[in-house]
Short mmCIF file of C-alpha atoms in Angstrom, two decimals:
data_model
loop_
_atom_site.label_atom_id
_atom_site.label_comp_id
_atom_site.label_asym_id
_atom_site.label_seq_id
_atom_site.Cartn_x
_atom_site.Cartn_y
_atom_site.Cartn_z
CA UNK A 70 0.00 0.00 0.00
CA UNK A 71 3.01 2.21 1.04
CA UNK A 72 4.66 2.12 -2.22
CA UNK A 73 1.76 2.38 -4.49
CA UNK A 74 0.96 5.71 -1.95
CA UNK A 75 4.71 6.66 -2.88
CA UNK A 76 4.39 6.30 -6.66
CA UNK A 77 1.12 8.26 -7.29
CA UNK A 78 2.82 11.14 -4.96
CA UNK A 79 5.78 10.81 -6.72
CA UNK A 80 3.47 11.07 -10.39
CA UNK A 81 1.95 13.95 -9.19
CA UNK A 82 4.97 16.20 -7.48
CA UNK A 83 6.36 15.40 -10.92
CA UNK A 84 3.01 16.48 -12.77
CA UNK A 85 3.07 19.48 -10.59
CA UNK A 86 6.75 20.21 -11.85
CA UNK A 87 6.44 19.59 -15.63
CA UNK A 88 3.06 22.07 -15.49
CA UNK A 89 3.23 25.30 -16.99
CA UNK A 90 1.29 28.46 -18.19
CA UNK A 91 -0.24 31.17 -15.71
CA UNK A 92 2.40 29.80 -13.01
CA UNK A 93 0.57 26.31 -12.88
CA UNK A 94 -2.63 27.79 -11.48
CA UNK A 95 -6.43 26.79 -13.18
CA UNK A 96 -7.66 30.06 -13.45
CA UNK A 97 -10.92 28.95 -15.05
CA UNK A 98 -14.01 28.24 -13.01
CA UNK A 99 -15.78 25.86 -15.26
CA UNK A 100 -15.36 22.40 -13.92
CA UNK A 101 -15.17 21.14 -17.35
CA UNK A 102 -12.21 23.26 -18.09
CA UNK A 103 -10.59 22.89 -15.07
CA UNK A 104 -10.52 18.87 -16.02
CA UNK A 105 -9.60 19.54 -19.32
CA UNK A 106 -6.56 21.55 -18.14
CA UNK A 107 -5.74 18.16 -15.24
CA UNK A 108 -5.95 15.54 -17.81
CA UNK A 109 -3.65 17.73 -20.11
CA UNK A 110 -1.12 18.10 -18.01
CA UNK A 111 -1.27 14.49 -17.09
CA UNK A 112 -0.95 13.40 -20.68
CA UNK A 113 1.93 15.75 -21.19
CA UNK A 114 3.97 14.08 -18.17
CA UNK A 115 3.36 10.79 -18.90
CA UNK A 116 4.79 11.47 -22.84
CA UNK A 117 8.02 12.50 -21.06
CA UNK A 118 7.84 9.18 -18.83
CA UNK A 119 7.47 7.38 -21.87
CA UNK A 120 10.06 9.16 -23.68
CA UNK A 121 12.57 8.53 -21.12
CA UNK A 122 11.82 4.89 -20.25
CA UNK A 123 12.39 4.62 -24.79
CA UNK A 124 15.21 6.68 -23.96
CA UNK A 125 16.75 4.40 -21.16
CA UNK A 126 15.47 1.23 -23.50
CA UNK A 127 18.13 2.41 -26.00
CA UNK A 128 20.72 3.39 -24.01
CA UNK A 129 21.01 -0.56 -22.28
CA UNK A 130 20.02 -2.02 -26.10
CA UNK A 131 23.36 -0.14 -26.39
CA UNK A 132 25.00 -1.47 -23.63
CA UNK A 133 24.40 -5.04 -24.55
CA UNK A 134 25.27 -5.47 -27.93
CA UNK A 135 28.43 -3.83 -26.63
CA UNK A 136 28.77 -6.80 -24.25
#
């Protein structure tokens, strides 16, 4: 339970660093908006998860045929 707690945290401290525009802050009061602004911000930091786990994919794929 502890380390699932410590992963979404982790997600989201991340989420909350990788945000930007109007100094991270929803200034819109439609609840709609406000979502769409969440969900976009999550999409954008899991694309640079995903980039860097391709990233670090390479880098070993590297590694290995290097022996």
């Amino acid at each position: 339970m502890t380390a699932a707690t410590n992963k979404v945290e982790s997600f989201n401290r991340f989420s909350q660093w990788i945000g930007f525009g109007n100094r991270r802050v929803i200034a819109d009061n439609d609840p709609i908006e406000q979502e769409k602004a969440m969900k976009f911000n999550a999409l954008l930091t899991n694309a640079v998860i995903f980039q860097d786990a391709l990233a670090i994919a390479e880098i070993v794929r590297q590694l290995l045929e290097e022996g």
